Coordinates of C-alpha atoms in Angstrom, one line a residue:
X1 CA 16.9 -5.5 -18.4
X2 CA 13.6 -4.7 -20.2
X3 CA 12.5 -1.3 -19.1
X4 CA 9.0 -1.6 -20.5
X5 CA 6.1 -2.3 -18.3
X6 CA 4.1 -5.4 -18.9
X7 CA 0.4 -5.4 -19.9
X8 CA -0.5 -6.5 -16.3
X9 CA 1.5 -3.7 -14.8
X10 CA -0.1 -1.1 -17.1
X11 CA -3.5 -2.5 -16.2
X12 CA -2.9 -2.2 -12.5
X13 CA -1.9 1.4 -12.9
X14 CA -4.8 2.3 -15.2
X15 CA -7.5 0.6 -13.0
X16 CA -6.2 2.1 -9.8
X17 CA -5.9 5.6 -11.3
X18 CA -9.5 5.4 -12.5
X19 CA -10.8 4.2 -9.2
X20 CA -8.9 6.8 -7.2
X21 CA -10.1 9.6 -9.6
X22 CA -13.7 8.7 -8.8
X23 CA -13.3 8.0 -5.0
X24 CA -10.4 10.2 -3.8
X25 CA -10.9 13.9 -4.8
X26 CA -9.7 16.8 -2.6
X27 CA -13.0 16.9 -0.7
X28 CA -12.9 13.2 0.1
X29 CA -9.3 13.5 1.1
X30 CA -10.0 16.3 3.6
X31 CA -13.0 14.4 5.0
X32 CA -11.0 11.3 5.5
X33 CA -8.1 12.9 7.4
X34 CA -10.5 14.5 9.8
X35 CA -11.9 11.1 10.9
X36 CA -10.6 9.4 14.0
X37 CA -8.9 6.7 11.9
X38 CA -7.3 9.3 9.6
X39 CA -8.1 7.3 6.5
X40 CA -11.1 6.4 4.4
X41 CA -12.2 2.9 5.6
X42 CA -14.7 2.5 2.7
X43 CA -12.0 3.3 0.2
X44 CA -9.7 0.8 1.8
X45 CA -12.3 -1.9 1.6
X46 CA -12.9 -1.1 -2.0
X47 CA -9.2 -1.2 -2.9
X48 CA -9.0 -4.6 -1.1
X49 CA -12.1 -6.2 -2.5
X50 CA -11.9 -4.9 -6.1
X51 CA -8.1 -4.7 -6.7
X52 CA -6.5 -6.8 -3.9
X53 CA -4.2 -3.9 -3.1
X54 CA -3.2 -4.9 0.4
X55 CA -2.1 -8.3 -0.8
X56 CA -0.6 -7.2 -4.1
X57 CA 2.9 -8.4 -3.2
X58 CA 1.8 -11.4 -1.2
X59 CA 1.7 -14.9 -2.7
X60 CA -1.6 -16.6 -3.6
X61 CA -1.0 -19.1 -0.8
X62 CA -1.8 -16.3 1.6
X63 CA -4.7 -14.9 -0.4
X64 CA -2.6 -12.3 -2.2
X65 CA -2.3 -11.4 -5.8
X66 CA 1.2 -12.9 -6.2
X67 CA 2.9 -9.8 -7.7
X68 CA 6.3 -8.4 -6.8
X69 CA 7.6 -5.3 -5.2
X70 CA 7.6 -3.6 -8.6
X71 CA 3.8 -3.8 -8.9
X72 CA 3.5 -2.6 -5.3
X73 CA 5.7 0.5 -6.1
X74 CA 3.6 1.3 -9.2
X75 CA 0.5 1.1 -7.0
X76 CA 2.1 3.5 -4.5
X77 CA 2.8 5.9 -7.4
X78 CA -0.9 6.1 -8.1
X79 CA -1.9 6.5 -4.5
X80 CA 0.8 9.2 -4.1
X81 CA -0.8 11.2 -7.0
X82 CA -3.9 11.8 -4.9
X83 CA -2.3 11.5 -1.5
X84 CA -4.8 8.6 -0.9
X85 CA -5.7 8.4 2.8
X86 CA -5.2 4.6 3.2
X87 CA -3.0 2.4 5.5
X88 CA -1.3 1.0 2.5
X89 CA 2.2 2.1 3.5
X90 CA 2.0 1.0 7.1
X91 CA 0.3 -2.3 6.4
X92 CA 1.4 -3.6 3.0
X93 CA 4.8 -1.9 2.6
X94 CA 6.3 -1.8 6.2
X95 CA 4.6 -4.6 8.1
X96 CA 3.5 -7.5 5.8
X97 CA 7.0 -8.1 4.4
X98 CA 8.3 -8.6 8.0
X99 CA 5.6 -11.1 8.8
X100 CA 6.4 -12.9 5.6
X101 CA 10.2 -12.9 6.2
X102 CA 10.3 -13.7 9.9
X103 CA 7.0 -15.1 10.9
X104 CA 6.4 -18.8 11.7
X105 CA 4.1 -20.8 9.6
X106 CA 1.4 -20.4 12.1
X107 CA 1.9 -16.6 12.3
X108 CA 1.9 -16.2 8.5
X109 CA -1.3 -18.4 8.2
X110 CA -3.0 -16.4 10.9
X111 CA -2.2 -12.8 9.8
X112 CA -1.2 -12.6 6.1
X113 CA -4.6 -13.8 4.7
X114 CA -6.4 -11.2 6.8
X115 CA -4.0 -8.5 5.6
X116 CA -4.5 -9.5 2.0
X117 CA -8.2 -9.3 2.3
X118 CA -8.1 -5.8 3.9
X119 CA -9.7 -7.0 7.2
X120 CA -6.5 -6.5 9.2
X121 CA -4.4 -3.4 9.2
X122 CA -1.0 -3.4 10.8
X123 CA 1.8 -0.9 11.8
X124 CA 5.5 -1.1 12.4
X125 CA 6.4 0.5 15.8
X126 CA 10.1 1.6 16.0
X127 CA 11.2 3.5 19.1
X128 CA 12.2 7.1 18.8
X129 CA 12.4 9.1 15.5
X130 CA 14.6 6.3 14.1
X131 CA 12.6 4.7 11.4
X132 CA 15.0 5.6 8.7
X133 CA 17.9 4.2 10.7
X134 CA 16.1 1.0 11.6
X135 CA 15.4 0.5 7.9
X136 CA 19.1 1.2 7.1
X137 CA 18.3 4.2 4.9
X138 CA 20.3 6.8 6.7
X139 CA 22.8 4.6 8.6
X140 CA 23.6 1.0 9.5
X141 CA 23.4 0.3 13.2
X142 CA 24.6 -3.4 13.6
X143 CA 23.8 -3.4 17.3
X144 CA 20.4 -1.9 17.1
X145 CA 21.1 1.0 19.5
X146 CA 18.3 3.0 17.8
X147 CA 15.9 0.7 19.7
X148 CA 16.8 2.1 23.1
X149 CA 15.8 -0.1 25.9
X150 CA 16.3 0.2 29.7
X151 CA 17.4 3.7 30.7
X152 CA 17.9 4.7 27.0
X153 CA 14.2 4.7 26.6
X154 CA 12.4 2.8 23.8
X155 CA 10.8 -0.6 24.6
X156 CA 12.2 -3.3 26.8
X157 CA 11.0 -6.9 26.5
X158 CA 11.2 -9.5 29.3
X159 CA 10.3 -13.1 29.6
X160 CA 7.2 -13.9 31.6
X161 CA 5.2 -17.0 32.3
X162 CA 3.6 -18.0 29.0
X163 CA 5.3 -15.5 26.8
X164 CA 6.8 -12.0 26.7
X165 CA 5.9 -8.7 28.2
X166 CA 6.7 -5.2 26.8
X167 CA 7.2 -2.0 28.6
X168 CA 8.0 1.4 27.0
X169 CA 6.8 4.2 24.7
X170 CA 7.1 4.8 21.0
X171 CA 6.5 8.1 19.1
X172 CA 5.6 8.6 15.5
X173 CA 4.0 5.2 14.6
X174 CA 2.4 5.5 11.2
X175 CA -1.3 4.5 11.5
X176 CA -0.4 3.2 15.0
X177 CA -3.7 4.5 16.5
X178 CA -5.9 2.5 14.2
X179 CA -3.9 -0.6 13.3
X180 CA -5.3 -3.8 14.7
X181 CA -1.9 -5.4 14.8
X182 CA 1.4 -3.8 15.8
X183 CA 4.9 -5.2 15.0
X184 CA 7.0 -3.7 17.8
X185 CA 10.8 -3.5 17.9
X186 CA 12.1 -4.0 21.4
X187 CA 15.3 -4.7 23.3
X188 CA 15.6 -8.1 25.1
X189 CA 18.2 -9.4 27.4
X190 CA 20.6 -7.6 29.8
X191 CA 23.0 -4.9 28.8
X192 CA 25.8 -7.2 27.8
X193 CA 23.7 -9.5 25.7
X194 CA 21.1 -7.0 24.6
X195 CA 19.5 -7.6 21.1
X196 CA 16.6 -6.3 19.1
X197 CA 13.6 -8.6 18.6
X198 CA 10.3 -8.0 16.9
X199 CA 7.0 -8.7 18.7
X200 CA 3.4 -9.0 17.7
X201 CA 1.0 -6.9 19.8
X202 CA -2.8 -7.0 19.2
X203 CA -4.5 -3.6 19.1
X204 CA -6.8 -4.4 22.0
X205 CA -4.1 -5.8 24.3
X206 CA -4.4 -4.9 28.0
X207 CA -2.0 -2.1 29.0
X208 CA -1.7 -0.7 25.4
X209 CA -2.5 3.0 25.0
X210 CA -2.5 4.7 21.6
X211 CA -3.1 8.4 21.0
X212 CA -3.2 10.0 17.6
X213 CA -0.7 12.9 17.3
X214 CA -0.9 16.1 15.4
X215 CA 1.4 15.6 12.4
X216 CA 2.8 18.1 9.9
X217 CA 1.4 15.9 7.1
X218 CA -2.2 15.1 8.1
X219 CA -2.4 12.5 5.2
X220 CA 0.2 10.4 7.1
X221 CA -1.5 9.9 10.5
X222 CA 0.9 9.1 13.4
X223 CA 0.4 7.9 17.0
X224 CA 2.1 7.7 20.3
X225 CA 2.1 4.1 21.5
X226 CA 2.5 3.4 25.2
X227 CA 3.1 -0.2 26.4
X228 CA 2.7 -0.9 30.1
X229 CA 3.4 -4.6 30.8
X230 CA 1.7 -5.6 27.6
X231 CA 1.5 -9.3 26.5
X232 CA 3.3 -9.9 23.2
X233 CA 4.1 -12.7 20.9
X234 CA 7.6 -13.1 19.5
X235 CA 7.7 -12.7 15.7
X236 CA 9.5 -15.8 14.4
X237 CA 12.2 -17.7 16.3
X238 CA 14.1 -16.2 19.2
X239 CA 17.5 -16.9 17.5
X240 CA 16.4 -14.9 14.5
X241 CA 18.0 -11.6 13.7
X242 CA 15.6 -8.7 13.1
X243 CA 18.2 -6.2 12.0
X244 CA 19.0 -7.7 8.6
X245 CA 15.3 -8.2 7.9
X246 CA 14.6 -4.6 8.6
X247 CA 17.5 -3.5 6.4
X248 CA 16.1 -5.7 3.5
X249 CA 12.7 -4.1 4.1
X250 CA 14.3 -0.7 3.7
X251 CA 15.1 -1.4 0.1
X252 CA 11.5 -2.2 -0.8
X253 CA 10.1 0.6 1.4
X254 CA 12.4 3.2 -0.2
X255 CA 11.4 2.1 -3.7
X256 CA 7.7 2.4 -2.8
X257 CA 8.2 5.7 -1.1
X258 CA 10.1 7.0 -4.0
X259 CA 7.4 6.0 -6.4
X260 CA 4.8 7.5 -4.2
X261 CA 6.7 10.8 -4.0
X262 CA 7.1 10.8 -7.8
X263 CA 3.4 10.3 -8.2
X264 CA 2.7 13.3 -6.0
X265 CA 5.3 15.4 -7.7
X266 CA 3.9 14.6 -11.1
X267 CA 0.4 15.5 -10.0
X268 CA 1.2 18.8 -8.4
X269 CA 3.2 19.8 -11.5
X270 CA 0.3 18.9 -13.8
X271 CA -2.0 21.0 -11.7
X272 CA 0.4 23.9 -11.8
X273 CA 0.9 23.8 -15.6
X274 CA -2.8 23.7 -16.0
X275 CA -3.3 26.7 -13.8
X276 CA -0.7 29.0 -15.3
X277 CA -2.1 28.2 -18.7
X278 CA -5.5 29.7 -17.6
X279 CA -4.5 32.5 -15.2
X280 CA -3.9 35.8 -17.0
X281 CA -1.7 38.7 -16.1
X282 CA -1.0 41.8 -18.3
X283 CA -3.4 40.4 -20.8
X284 CA -1.7 37.1 -21.4
X285 CA -1.4 33.7 -19.6
X286 CA 1.1 33.5 -16.8
X287 CA 2.5 30.4 -18.3
X288 CA 3.7 32.3 -21.4
X289 CA 6.3 34.2 -19.4
X290 CA 9.8 32.9 -19.9
X291 CA 10.7 32.9 -16.2
X292 CA 7.6 30.7 -15.5
X293 CA 8.5 28.4 -18.4
X294 CA 12.0 28.0 -17.1
X295 CA 11.0 27.1 -13.6
X296 CA 8.4 24.6 -14.8
X297 CA 10.9 23.1 -17.2
X298 CA 13.4 22.6 -14.4
X299 CA 10.7 21.0 -12.2
X300 CA 9.7 18.7 -15.1
X301 CA 13.3 17.5 -15.6
X302 CA 13.6 16.8 -11.9
X303 CA 10.4 14.8 -11.8
X304 CA 11.2 12.8 -14.8
X305 CA 14.7 12.0 -13.5
X306 CA 13.2 11.0 -10.2
X307 CA 10.6 8.8 -11.9
X308 CA 13.4 6.9 -13.8
X309 CA 15.3 6.4 -10.5
X310 CA 12.1 5.2 -8.7
X311 CA 11.3 2.7 -11.5
X312 CA 14.8 1.3 -11.4
X313 CA 14.7 1.0 -7.6
X314 CA 11.3 -0.8 -7.9
X315 CA 12.8 -3.2 -10.4
X316 CA 15.9 -3.7 -8.2
X317 CA 13.8 -4.4 -5.1
X318 CA 12.2 -7.3 -6.9
X319 CA 15.5 -8.7 -8.1
X320 CA 17.3 -11.4 -6.0
X321 CA 20.7 -9.7 -6.6
X322 CA 19.5 -6.4 -5.5
X323 CA 21.5 -3.2 -5.5
X324 CA 21.7 -1.9 -1.9
X325 CA 21.9 1.8 -2.7
X326 CA 19.2 2.0 -5.4
X327 CA 16.3 2.6 -3.1
X328 CA 17.9 5.2 -0.9
X329 CA 19.2 7.2 -3.8
X330 CA 15.8 7.0 -5.6
X331 CA 14.0 8.2 -2.5
X332 CA 16.4 11.1 -2.0
X333 CA 15.9 12.2 -5.6
X334 CA 12.1 11.8 -5.4
X335 CA 11.7 13.7 -2.2
X336 CA 13.8 16.5 -3.6
X337 CA 11.7 16.6 -6.8
X338 CA 8.5 16.6 -4.8
X339 CA 9.7 19.5 -2.5
X340 CA 10.7 21.6 -5.5
X341 CA 7.5 20.8 -7.5
X342 CA 5.3 21.5 -4.6
X343 CA 7.1 24.8 -3.7
X344 CA 6.8 25.9 -7.4
X345 CA 3.1 25.0 -7.3
X346 CA 2.4 27.1 -4.3
X347 CA 4.2 30.1 -5.7
X348 CA 2.9 29.9 -9.2
X349 CA -0.7 29.5 -8.0
X350 CA -0.3 33.0 -6.6
X351 CA -2.5 34.1 -3.6
X352 CA -4.7 31.0 -3.7
X353 CA -1.7 28.7 -3.4
X354 CA -1.0 29.9 0.2
X355 CA -4.5 29.3 1.4
X356 CA -5.8 26.3 3.4
X357 CA -8.6 25.9 0.8
X358 CA -6.2 24.9 -1.9
X359 CA -4.6 21.5 -2.0
X360 CA -1.1 22.7 -3.0
X361 CA 0.0 22.9 0.7
X362 CA -0.9 19.2 1.2
X363 CA 1.7 18.1 -1.3
X364 CA 4.3 20.4 0.2
X365 CA 3.6 19.0 3.7
X366 CA 3.9 15.5 2.3
X367 CA 7.4 16.3 1.0
X368 CA 8.4 17.9 4.3
X369 CA 6.9 15.2 6.4
X370 CA 8.4 12.3 4.4
X371 CA 11.8 14.0 4.6
X372 CA 11.5 14.2 8.4
X373 CA 10.4 10.6 8.7
X374 CA 12.7 8.9 6.1
X375 CA 15.4 11.4 5.4
X376 CA 16.8 14.0 5.3
X377 CA 17.9 13.9 1.7
X378 CA 21.6 14.6 2.4
X379 CA 21.8 11.7 4.8
X380 CA 20.1 9.3 2.4
X381 CA 22.8 10.2 -0.2
X382 CA 25.6 10.1 2.4
X383 CA 24.6 6.6 3.5
X384 CA 24.4 5.4 -0.1
X385 CA 27.9 6.8 -0.8
X386 CA 29.2 5.0 2.3
X387 CA 27.6 1.8 1.3
X388 CA 29.1 2.1 -2.2
X389 CA 32.5 3.0 -0.7
X390 CA 32.6 6.1 -2.9
X391 CA 34.9 8.2 -0.7
X392 CA 37.2 5.4 0.4
X393 CA 40.8 5.8 -0.7
X394 CA 41.9 3.2 -3.3
X395 CA 44.5 0.7 -2.2
X396 CA 48.1 0.7 -3.4

């Protein structure tokens, strides 16, 4: 394994960082999250047209750049630094890989080029607060009970003349209010033969209602999606199994999320170090006090360790013989590093760190929000330990 980045990877990071530095400052971020879409449409168009970011990990046959999950994770690290308000996570990380893995040739040809060009945004709709379970990050449900169905809630799919119809409600759909295409997980069949299938639902479908919700992390807009006898198209073949595809997606998603959290943690730590070097107390910079140095040093070690784990997870996600636990462990370490770095940033910024005007609270909310969506940290680690059989007794 060569741990060095290639010239192409370094160029992707450098170009993206320069563009985001110009187009995504704190003022632009706050203006974007207050829009109905919750993201900067102009920035998304620029990222798509100039850098091909939505199609970074899609093949050239579908209009993509042809890179791997490693490059996508590195791009997420840069967007995480500035908490970039874009539908990159929902579209390129969570939805496009499912279309690529399960979609028919016709479905791929219809949707993937539009995603790669930035014209089509998409979202993954998983019933209940079970996204981490569906992606096999905090558990492995081989029957798909997290999807609900029937009296258990969630979404039920039934056959109808000319296709499928969906009925149900889903909470916490990332970018679900603005996405033009939804990939919906639903139960099909009776109780005895129930199974989870994925369906494509167009954003303007009759009977579909989408309402943006107030979220802890405003930079991750979420929506409640209601489906009332909505026409849907089955993703892929009916005999396909959605659960393994979702579990494989979890590895890549965890690596990208870990890289994103590392980018955010590194940025808030940089801002904190800069501030304590300028702020004076008792006639000397606050950063010169030993207690402050120790706390920042601890945060730095955590961030660097999390960065190494995230890079390894990104490399593993792009490797055919992938390590199942790398993504979840990296995500746990990155979320913990971001939470500690953001908390230290708020405290060491003093009075201004607790105000709405300062951006420190946005990073802390990103850490808390991501842990609610994709964690918590102890469950990520517990599932990784179970998958690696850490606590199983050795045989005789």
